[in-house]
Short mmCIF file of C-alpha atoms and ligand atoms in Angstrom, two decimals:
data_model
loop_
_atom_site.label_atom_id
_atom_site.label_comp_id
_atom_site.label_asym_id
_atom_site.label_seq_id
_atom_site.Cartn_x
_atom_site.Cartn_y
_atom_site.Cartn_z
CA UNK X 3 115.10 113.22 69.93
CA UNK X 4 117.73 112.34 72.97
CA UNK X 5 116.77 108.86 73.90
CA UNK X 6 118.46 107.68 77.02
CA UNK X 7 118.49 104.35 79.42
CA UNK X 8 117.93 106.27 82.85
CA UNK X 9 118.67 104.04 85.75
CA UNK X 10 118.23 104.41 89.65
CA UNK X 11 120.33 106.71 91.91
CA UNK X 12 119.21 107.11 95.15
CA UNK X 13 121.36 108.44 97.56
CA UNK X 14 119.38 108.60 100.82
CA UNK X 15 115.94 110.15 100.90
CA UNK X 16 116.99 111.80 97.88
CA UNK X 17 116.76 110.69 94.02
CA UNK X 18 119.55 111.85 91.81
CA UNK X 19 117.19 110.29 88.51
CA UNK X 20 114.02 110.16 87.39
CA UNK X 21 112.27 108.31 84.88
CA UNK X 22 110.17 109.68 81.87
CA UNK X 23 107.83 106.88 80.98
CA UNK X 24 107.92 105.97 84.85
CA UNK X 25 106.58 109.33 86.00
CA UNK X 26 104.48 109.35 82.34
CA UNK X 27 102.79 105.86 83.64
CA UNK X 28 102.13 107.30 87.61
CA UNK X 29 100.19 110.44 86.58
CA UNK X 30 98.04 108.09 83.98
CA UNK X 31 97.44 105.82 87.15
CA UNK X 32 96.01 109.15 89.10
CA UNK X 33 94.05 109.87 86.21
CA UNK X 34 91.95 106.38 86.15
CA UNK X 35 92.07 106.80 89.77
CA UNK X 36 90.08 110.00 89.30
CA UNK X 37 87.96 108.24 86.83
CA UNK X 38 86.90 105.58 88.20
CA UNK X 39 86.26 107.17 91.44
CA UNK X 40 84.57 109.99 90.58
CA UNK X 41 83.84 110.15 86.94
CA UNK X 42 84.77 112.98 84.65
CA UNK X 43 83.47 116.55 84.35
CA UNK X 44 83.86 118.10 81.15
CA UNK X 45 84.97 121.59 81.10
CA UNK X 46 82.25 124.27 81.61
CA UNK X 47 78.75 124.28 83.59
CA UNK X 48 78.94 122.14 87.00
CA UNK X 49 82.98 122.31 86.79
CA UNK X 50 85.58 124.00 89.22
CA UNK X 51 85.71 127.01 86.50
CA UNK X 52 89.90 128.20 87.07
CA UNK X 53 91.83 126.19 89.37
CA UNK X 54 95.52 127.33 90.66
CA UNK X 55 97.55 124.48 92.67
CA UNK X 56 101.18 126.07 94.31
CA UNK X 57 103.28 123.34 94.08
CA UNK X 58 101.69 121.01 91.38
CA UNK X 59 103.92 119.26 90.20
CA UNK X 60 104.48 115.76 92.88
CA UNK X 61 102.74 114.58 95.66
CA UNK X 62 99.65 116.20 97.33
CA UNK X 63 99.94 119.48 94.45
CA UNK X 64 100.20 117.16 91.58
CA UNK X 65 97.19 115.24 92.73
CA UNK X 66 94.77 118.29 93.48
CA UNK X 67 96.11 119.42 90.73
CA UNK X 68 95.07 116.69 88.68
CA UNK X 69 91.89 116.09 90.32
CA UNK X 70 90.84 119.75 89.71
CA UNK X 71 91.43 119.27 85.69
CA UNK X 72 90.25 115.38 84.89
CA UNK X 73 87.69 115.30 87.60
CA UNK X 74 86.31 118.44 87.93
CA UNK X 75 87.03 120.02 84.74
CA UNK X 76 88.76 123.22 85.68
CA UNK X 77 90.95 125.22 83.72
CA UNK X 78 94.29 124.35 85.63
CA UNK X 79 97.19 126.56 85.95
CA UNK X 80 99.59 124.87 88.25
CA UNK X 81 103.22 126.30 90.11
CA UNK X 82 106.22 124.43 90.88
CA UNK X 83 110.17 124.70 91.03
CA UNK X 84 111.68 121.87 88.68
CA UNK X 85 114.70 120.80 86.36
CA UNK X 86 113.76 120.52 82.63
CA UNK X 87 115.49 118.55 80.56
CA UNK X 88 118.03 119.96 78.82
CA UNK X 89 119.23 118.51 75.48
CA UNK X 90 120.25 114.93 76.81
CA UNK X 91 120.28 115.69 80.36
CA UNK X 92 117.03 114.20 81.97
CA UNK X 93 114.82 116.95 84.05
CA UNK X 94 113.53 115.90 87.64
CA UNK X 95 110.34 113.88 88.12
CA UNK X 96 108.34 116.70 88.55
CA UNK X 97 108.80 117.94 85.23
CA UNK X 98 107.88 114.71 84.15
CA UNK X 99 104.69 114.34 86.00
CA UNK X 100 103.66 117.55 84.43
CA UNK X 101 104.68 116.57 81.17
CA UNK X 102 102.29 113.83 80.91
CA UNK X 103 99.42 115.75 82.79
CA UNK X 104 99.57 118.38 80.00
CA UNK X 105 100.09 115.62 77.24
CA UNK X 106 96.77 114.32 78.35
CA UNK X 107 94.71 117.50 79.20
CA UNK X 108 95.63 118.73 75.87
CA UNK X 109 94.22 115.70 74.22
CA UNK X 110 91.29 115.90 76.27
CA UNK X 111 90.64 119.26 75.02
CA UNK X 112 91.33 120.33 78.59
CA UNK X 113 93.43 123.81 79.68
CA UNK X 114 96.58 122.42 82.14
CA UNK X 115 99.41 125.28 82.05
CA UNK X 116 102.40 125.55 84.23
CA UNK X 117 104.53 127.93 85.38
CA UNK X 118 108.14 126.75 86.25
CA UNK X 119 109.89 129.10 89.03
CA UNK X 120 110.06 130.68 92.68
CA UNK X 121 106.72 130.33 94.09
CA UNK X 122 107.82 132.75 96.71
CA UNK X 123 109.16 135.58 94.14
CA UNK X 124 107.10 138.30 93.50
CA UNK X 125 107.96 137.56 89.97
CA UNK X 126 106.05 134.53 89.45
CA UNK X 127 102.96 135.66 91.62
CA UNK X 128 102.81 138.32 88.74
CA UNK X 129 103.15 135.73 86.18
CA UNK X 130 100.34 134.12 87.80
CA UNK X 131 98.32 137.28 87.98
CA UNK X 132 98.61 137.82 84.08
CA UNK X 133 97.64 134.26 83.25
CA UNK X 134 94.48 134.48 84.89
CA UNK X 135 93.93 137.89 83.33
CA UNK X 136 94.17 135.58 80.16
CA UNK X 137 92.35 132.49 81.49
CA UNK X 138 89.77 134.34 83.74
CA UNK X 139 89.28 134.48 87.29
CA UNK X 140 89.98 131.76 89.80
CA UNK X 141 87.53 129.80 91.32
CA UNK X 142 89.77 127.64 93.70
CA UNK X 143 93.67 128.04 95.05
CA UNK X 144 95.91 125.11 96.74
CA UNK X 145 98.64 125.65 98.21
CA UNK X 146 100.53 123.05 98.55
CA UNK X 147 104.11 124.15 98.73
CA UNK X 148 107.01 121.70 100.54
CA UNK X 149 110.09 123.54 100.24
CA UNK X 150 113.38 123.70 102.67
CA UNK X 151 114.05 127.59 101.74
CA UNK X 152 112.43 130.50 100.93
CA UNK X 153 113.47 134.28 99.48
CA UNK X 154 111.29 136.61 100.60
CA UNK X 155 109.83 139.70 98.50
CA UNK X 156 112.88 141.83 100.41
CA UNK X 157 115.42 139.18 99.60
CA UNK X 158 115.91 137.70 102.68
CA UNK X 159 116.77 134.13 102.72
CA UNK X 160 114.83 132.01 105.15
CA UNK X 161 116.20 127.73 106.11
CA UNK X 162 113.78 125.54 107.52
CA UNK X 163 114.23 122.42 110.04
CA UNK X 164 113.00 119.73 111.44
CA UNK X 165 113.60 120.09 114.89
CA UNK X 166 112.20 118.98 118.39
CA UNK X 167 111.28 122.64 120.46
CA UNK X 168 112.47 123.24 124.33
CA UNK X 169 114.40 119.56 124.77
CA UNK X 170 116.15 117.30 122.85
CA UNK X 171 114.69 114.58 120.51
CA UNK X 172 116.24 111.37 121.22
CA UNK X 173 113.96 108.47 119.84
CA UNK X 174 113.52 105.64 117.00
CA UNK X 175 114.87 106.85 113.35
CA UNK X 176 115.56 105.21 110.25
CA UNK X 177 118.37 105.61 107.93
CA UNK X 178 117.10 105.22 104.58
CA UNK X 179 120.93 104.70 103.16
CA UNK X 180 121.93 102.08 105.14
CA UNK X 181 118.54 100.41 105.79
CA UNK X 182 118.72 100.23 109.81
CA UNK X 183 116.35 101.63 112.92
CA UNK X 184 118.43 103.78 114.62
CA UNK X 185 118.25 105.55 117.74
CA UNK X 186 118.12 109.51 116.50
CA UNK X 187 119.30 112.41 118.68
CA UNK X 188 118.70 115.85 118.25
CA UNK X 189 119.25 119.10 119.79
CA UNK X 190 116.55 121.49 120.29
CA UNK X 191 115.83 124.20 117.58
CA UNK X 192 117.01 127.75 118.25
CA UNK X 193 114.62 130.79 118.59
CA UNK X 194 116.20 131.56 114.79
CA UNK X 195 115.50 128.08 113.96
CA UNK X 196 111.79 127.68 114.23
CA UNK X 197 111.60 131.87 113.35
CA UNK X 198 112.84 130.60 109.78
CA UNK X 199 111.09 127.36 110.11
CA UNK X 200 107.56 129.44 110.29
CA UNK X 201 108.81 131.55 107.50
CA UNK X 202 109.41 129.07 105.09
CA UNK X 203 106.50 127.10 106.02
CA UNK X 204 103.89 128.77 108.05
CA UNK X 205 101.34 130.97 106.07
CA UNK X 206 103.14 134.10 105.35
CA UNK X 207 103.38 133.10 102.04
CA UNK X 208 100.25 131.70 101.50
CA UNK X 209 98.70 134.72 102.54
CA UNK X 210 100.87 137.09 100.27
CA UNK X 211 99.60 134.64 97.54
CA UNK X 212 96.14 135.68 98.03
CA UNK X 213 96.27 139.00 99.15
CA UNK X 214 97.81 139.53 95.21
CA UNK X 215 94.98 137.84 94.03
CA UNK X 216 92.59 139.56 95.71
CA UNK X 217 94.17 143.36 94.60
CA UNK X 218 94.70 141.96 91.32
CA UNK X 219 91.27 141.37 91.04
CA UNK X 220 91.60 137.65 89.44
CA UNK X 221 89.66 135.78 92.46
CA UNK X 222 86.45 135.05 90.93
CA UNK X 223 83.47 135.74 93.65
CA UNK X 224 83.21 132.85 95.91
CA UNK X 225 86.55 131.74 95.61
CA UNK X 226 87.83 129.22 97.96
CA UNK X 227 91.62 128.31 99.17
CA UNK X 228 93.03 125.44 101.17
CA UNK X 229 96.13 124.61 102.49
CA UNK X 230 97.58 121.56 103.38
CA UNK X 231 98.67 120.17 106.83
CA UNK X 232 99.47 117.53 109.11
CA UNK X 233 99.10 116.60 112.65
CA UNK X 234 100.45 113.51 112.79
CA UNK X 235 100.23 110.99 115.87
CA UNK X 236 102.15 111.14 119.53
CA UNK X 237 104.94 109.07 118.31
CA UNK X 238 106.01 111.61 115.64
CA UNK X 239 104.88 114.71 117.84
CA UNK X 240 107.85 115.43 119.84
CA UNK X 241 109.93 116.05 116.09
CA UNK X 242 106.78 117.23 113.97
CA UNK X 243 103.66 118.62 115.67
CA UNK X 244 105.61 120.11 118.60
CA UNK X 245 108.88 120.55 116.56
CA UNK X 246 109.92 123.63 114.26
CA UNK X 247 107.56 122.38 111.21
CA UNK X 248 104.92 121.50 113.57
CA UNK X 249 105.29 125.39 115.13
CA UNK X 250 105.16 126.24 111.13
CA UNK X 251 101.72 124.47 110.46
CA UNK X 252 100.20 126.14 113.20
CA UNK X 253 100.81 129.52 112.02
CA UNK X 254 99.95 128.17 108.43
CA UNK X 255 96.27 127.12 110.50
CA UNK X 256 95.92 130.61 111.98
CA UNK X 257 96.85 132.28 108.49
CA UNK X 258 93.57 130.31 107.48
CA UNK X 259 91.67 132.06 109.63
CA UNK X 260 92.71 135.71 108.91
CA UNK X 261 92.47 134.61 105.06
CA UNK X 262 88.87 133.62 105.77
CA UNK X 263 87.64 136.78 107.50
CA UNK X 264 89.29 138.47 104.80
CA UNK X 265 88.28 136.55 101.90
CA UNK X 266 84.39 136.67 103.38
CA UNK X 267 84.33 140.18 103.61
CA UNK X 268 85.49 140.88 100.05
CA UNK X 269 84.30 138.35 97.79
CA UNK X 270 81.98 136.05 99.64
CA UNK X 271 84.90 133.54 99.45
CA UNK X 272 86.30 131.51 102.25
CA UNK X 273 89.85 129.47 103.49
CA UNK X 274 90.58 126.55 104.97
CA UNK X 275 92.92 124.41 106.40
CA UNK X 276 92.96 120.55 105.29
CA UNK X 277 94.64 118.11 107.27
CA UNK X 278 96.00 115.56 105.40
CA UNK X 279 97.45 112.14 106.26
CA UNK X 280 101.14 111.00 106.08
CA UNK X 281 101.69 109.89 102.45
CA UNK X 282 105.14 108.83 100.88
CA UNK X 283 106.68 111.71 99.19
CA UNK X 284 110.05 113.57 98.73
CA UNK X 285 109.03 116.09 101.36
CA UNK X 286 107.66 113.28 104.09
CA UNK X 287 111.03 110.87 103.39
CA UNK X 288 112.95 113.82 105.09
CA UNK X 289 111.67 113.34 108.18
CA UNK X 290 113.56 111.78 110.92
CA UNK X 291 111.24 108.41 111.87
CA UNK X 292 108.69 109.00 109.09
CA UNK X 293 109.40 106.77 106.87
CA UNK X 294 109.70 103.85 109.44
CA UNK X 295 106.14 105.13 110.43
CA UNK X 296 105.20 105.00 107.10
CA UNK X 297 106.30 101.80 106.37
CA UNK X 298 104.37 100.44 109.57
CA UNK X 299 100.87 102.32 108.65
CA UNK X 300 101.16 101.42 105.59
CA UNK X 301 101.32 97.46 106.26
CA UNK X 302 98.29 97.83 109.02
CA UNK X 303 95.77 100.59 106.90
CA UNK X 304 96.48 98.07 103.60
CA UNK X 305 95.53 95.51 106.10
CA UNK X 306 92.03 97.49 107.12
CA UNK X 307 90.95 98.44 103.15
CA UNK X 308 91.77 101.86 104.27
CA UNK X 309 94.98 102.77 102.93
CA UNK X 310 95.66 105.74 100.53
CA UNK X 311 97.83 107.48 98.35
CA UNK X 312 97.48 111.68 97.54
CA UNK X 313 95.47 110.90 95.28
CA UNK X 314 92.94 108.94 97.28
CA UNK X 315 92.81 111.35 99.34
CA UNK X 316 92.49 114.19 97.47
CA UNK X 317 90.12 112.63 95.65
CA UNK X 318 88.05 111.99 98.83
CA UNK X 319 88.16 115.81 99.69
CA UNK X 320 87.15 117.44 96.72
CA UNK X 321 84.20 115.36 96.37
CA UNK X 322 82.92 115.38 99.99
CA UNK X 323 84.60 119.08 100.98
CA UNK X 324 85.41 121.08 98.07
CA UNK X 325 83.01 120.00 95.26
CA UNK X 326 81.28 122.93 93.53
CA UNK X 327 78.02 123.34 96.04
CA UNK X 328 79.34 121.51 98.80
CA UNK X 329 80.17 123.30 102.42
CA UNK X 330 83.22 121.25 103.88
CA UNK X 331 82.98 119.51 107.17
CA UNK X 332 85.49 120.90 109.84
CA UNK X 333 86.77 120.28 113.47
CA UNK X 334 86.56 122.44 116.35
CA UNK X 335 89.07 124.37 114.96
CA UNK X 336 88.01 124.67 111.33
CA UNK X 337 90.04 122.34 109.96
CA UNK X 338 89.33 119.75 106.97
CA UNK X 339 90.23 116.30 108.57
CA UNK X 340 91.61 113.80 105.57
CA UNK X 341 93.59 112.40 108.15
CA UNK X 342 90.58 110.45 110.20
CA UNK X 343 91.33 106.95 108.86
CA UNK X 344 95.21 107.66 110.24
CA UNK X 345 94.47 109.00 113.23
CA UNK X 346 91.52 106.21 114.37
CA UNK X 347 92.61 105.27 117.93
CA UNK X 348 92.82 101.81 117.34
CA UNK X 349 95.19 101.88 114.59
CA UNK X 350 97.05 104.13 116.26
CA UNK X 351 97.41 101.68 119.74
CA UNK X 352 98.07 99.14 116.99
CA UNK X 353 101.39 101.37 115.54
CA UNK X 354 102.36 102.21 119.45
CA UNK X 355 102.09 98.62 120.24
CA UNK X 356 104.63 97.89 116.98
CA UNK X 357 107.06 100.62 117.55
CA UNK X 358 109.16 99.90 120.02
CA UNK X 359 109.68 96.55 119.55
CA UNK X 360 110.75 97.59 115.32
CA UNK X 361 114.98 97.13 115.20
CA UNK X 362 117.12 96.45 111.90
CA UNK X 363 116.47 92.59 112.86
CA UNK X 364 112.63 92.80 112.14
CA UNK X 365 111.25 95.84 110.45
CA UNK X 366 110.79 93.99 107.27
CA UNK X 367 108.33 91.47 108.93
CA UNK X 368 106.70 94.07 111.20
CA UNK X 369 106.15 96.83 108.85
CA UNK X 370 105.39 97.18 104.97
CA UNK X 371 108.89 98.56 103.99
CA UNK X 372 109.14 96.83 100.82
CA UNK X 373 105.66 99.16 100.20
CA UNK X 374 107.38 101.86 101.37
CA UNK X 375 110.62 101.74 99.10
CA UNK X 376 108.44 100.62 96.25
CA UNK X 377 106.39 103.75 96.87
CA UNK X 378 109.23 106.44 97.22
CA UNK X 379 110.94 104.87 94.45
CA UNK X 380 107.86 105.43 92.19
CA UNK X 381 108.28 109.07 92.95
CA UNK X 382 111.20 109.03 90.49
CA UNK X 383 109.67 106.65 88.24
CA UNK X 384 111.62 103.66 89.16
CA UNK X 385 110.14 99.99 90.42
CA UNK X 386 106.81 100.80 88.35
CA UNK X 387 105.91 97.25 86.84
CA UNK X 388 105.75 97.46 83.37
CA UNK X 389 108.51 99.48 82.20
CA UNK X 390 111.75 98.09 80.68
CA UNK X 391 114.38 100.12 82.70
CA UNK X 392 117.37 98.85 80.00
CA UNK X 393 115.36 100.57 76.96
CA UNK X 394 116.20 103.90 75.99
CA UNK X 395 113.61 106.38 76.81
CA UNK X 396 112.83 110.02 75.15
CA UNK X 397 114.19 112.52 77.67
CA UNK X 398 113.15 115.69 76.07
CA UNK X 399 109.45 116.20 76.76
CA UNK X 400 107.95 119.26 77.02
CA UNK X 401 105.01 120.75 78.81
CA UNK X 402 103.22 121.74 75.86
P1 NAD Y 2 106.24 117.42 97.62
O1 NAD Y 2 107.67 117.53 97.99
O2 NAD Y 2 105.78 116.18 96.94
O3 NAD Y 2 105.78 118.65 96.69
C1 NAD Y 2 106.21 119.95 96.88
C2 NAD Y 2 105.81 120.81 95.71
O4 NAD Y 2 106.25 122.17 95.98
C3 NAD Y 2 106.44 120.41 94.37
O5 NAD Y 2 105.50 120.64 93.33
C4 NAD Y 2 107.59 121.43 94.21
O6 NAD Y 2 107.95 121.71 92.85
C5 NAD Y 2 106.93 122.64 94.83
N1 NAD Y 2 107.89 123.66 95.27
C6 NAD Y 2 108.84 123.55 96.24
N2 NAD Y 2 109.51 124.73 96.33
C7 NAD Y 2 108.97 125.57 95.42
C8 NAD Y 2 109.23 126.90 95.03
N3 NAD Y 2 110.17 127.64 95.62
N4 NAD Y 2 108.49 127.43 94.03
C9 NAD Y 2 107.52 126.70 93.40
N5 NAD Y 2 107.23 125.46 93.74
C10 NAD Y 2 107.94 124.88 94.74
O7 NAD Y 2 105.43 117.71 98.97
P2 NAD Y 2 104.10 117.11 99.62
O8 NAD Y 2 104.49 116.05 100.59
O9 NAD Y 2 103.06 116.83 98.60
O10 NAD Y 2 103.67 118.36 100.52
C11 NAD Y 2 102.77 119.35 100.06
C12 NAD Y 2 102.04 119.94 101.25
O11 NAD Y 2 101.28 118.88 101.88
C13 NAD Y 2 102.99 120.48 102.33
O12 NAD Y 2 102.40 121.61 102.93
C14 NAD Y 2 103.04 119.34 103.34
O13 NAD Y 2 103.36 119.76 104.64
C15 NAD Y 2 101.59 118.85 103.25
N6 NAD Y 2 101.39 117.49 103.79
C16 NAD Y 2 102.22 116.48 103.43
C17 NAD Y 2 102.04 115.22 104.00
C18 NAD Y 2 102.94 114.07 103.67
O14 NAD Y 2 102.91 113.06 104.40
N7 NAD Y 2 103.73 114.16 102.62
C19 NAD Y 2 100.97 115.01 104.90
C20 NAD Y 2 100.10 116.05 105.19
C21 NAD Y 2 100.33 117.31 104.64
#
């Protein structure tokens, strides 16, 4: 068995390692997590039945993904795009993550399967469709996709940005490399730009997703679906909520509501949008001024008892939203709201009082960045305490 010493590369907001036992030791954190917060359901009566997560492999995916199988006791059958290892070459974290989740499921007597490939082929939605002819119908469908491209069923391939619509961004960023607040300028996407943008990440996808569930007859009756969004406050708005991605979740919120109407009328099932809040993860670090948010709401919600990883969260909306039985509470526009404790005016006038005063000189006293590179770093399975990063660790583990 290829046993390697795996050390750190970061190169930005991107990770060119990750580490086995790291990720292994993360996804048995979420799994106490889920534990202690809401106990354990075993497999049959009172459980989620057949859960599918689109993207389960990191971040918000992983954890529903998770939470569906250890808390709630569902069959899981999860979708992502990752490296595996091959031979001595180490796979991404992902692959990791998911390694460990099955390791554990499978030990618990639980089902967690995977399917590695294009989430947005009409290859793998077949896949999918004969695995739940196999494991039965599906009760409940996340999609939780973060991806910067997409090929469509006629081949088309579709890029999307991050960029400010109708004027150019010019504001606070952060450069992750060099470790400095920077003033970031942008120019203003093009009508091709946030076309592609919604393309990639609005809720065409999602809804070809369960339109091939429905025909294929593998939605059980009832069966719910959520997608996950974000709002995000004023400071970020001009490059996310009013930008090209922020143009994308809105069409991804008005895909809910078709999916609903549809999904009511044929199986008594319904859709919904969740709002999530801003968490550290591989998609989030990509976005101009998020992590220096990050690193500032994460000092001042640790500071109010309220902070909280994916998993918190995701924790906190399948037992008070999505728990067999339960009806989820929405806003005006029929949205789940995970992001409340974020968006809570006063912690918000707290951030806006921070922000412009942050420069290279002072963002380590003023925000939690140490928190925040601790966090993203634990991503990749680096900087978790514990591990000894000089010993050789197995690289080859499978999802068995
Ligand atoms: P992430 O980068 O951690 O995870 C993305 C997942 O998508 C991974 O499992 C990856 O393998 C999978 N994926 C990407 N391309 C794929 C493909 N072509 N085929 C199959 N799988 C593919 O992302 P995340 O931050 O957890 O984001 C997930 C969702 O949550 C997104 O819709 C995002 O907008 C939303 N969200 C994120 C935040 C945040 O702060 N990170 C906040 C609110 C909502």
């Amino acid at each position: 068995m290829p046993q390697q010493v795996i050390e750190p590369r970061f190169r930005g907001f991107l990770s060119l390692a990750a580490h086995p036992e790291g990720c292994a030791v993360n996804v048995r954190e979420q799994v106490e997590v889920i534990r202690d917060s809401i106990g354990v359901v075993a497999p049959g009566a009172g459980s989620i039945g057949t859960a599918l997560v689109l993207g389960s492999s990191t971040g918000y995916g992983l954890a529903s993904a998770l939470v569906s199988c250890f808390g709630y006791g569902a069959q899981t059958l999860g979708v992502c795009f990752e490296k595996a290892p091959e031979g001595d070459k180490a796979g991404t974290a992902g692959w990791y993550n998911l390694a460990e989740a099955h390791r554990l499921a499978r030990a618990d007597g639980r089902v967690f399967e995977t399917i590695n490939g294009d989430a947005f082929s009409t290859e793998v939605k077949q896949q999918v469709v004969e695995a739940l002819r196999r494991l039965g119908p599906v009760d409940l469908v996340i999609y939780s996709l973060a991806s910067p491209r997409r090929k469509d069923a006629a081949g088309t391939v579709w890029n999307s940005t991050l960029k400010p619509i109708g004027a150019p961004y010019s504001g606070k960023g952060f450069d992750l490399r060099g470790e400095e607040v920077t003033e970031a300028s942008m120019d203003p996407a093009t009508p091709d730009d946030i076309e592609s943008t919604v393309k990639v990440m609005g809720g065409e996808d999602w809804s070809d997703w369960i339109t091939t569930l429905l025909d294929a007859g593998v939605l059980a009756p009832g069966a719910r679906t959520i997608a996950y969004s974000y709002i995000g406050p004023d400071l970020t708005a001009a490059i996310y909520r009013h930008g090209t991605i922020g143009h994308a979740k809105e069409h991804l919120e008005e895909t809910a509501h078709a999916l609903d109407a549809t999904l009511r009328g044929a199986i008594d099932g319904a859709a919904w949008v969740s709002v999530n809040k801003a968490v550290v993860t591989q998609a989030s670090a990509a976005i101009p001024a998020v992590p220096l948010y990050l690193s500032v709401l994460m000092k001042l919600m640790k500071e109010r008892g309220t902070h909280e990883d994916p998993i918190h969260q995701v924790v906190r909306m399948y037992r008070d939203q999505t728990a067999p039985g339960v009806t989820p509470t929405t806003d005006e526009h029929g949205r789940i709201r995970l992001d409340d404790w974020e968006m809570e005016p006063a912690l918000q006038a707290e951030i806006a009082g921070i922000w412009d005063g942050l420069t290279t000189d002072n963002f380590r006293e003023r925000a939690d960045y140490a928190a925040y590179q601790q966090t993203f770093h634990r991503l990749f399975g680096f900087d978790v305490p514990g591990i000894d990063y000089a010993a050789p660790t197995e690289v080859d583990r499978p999802l068995v």
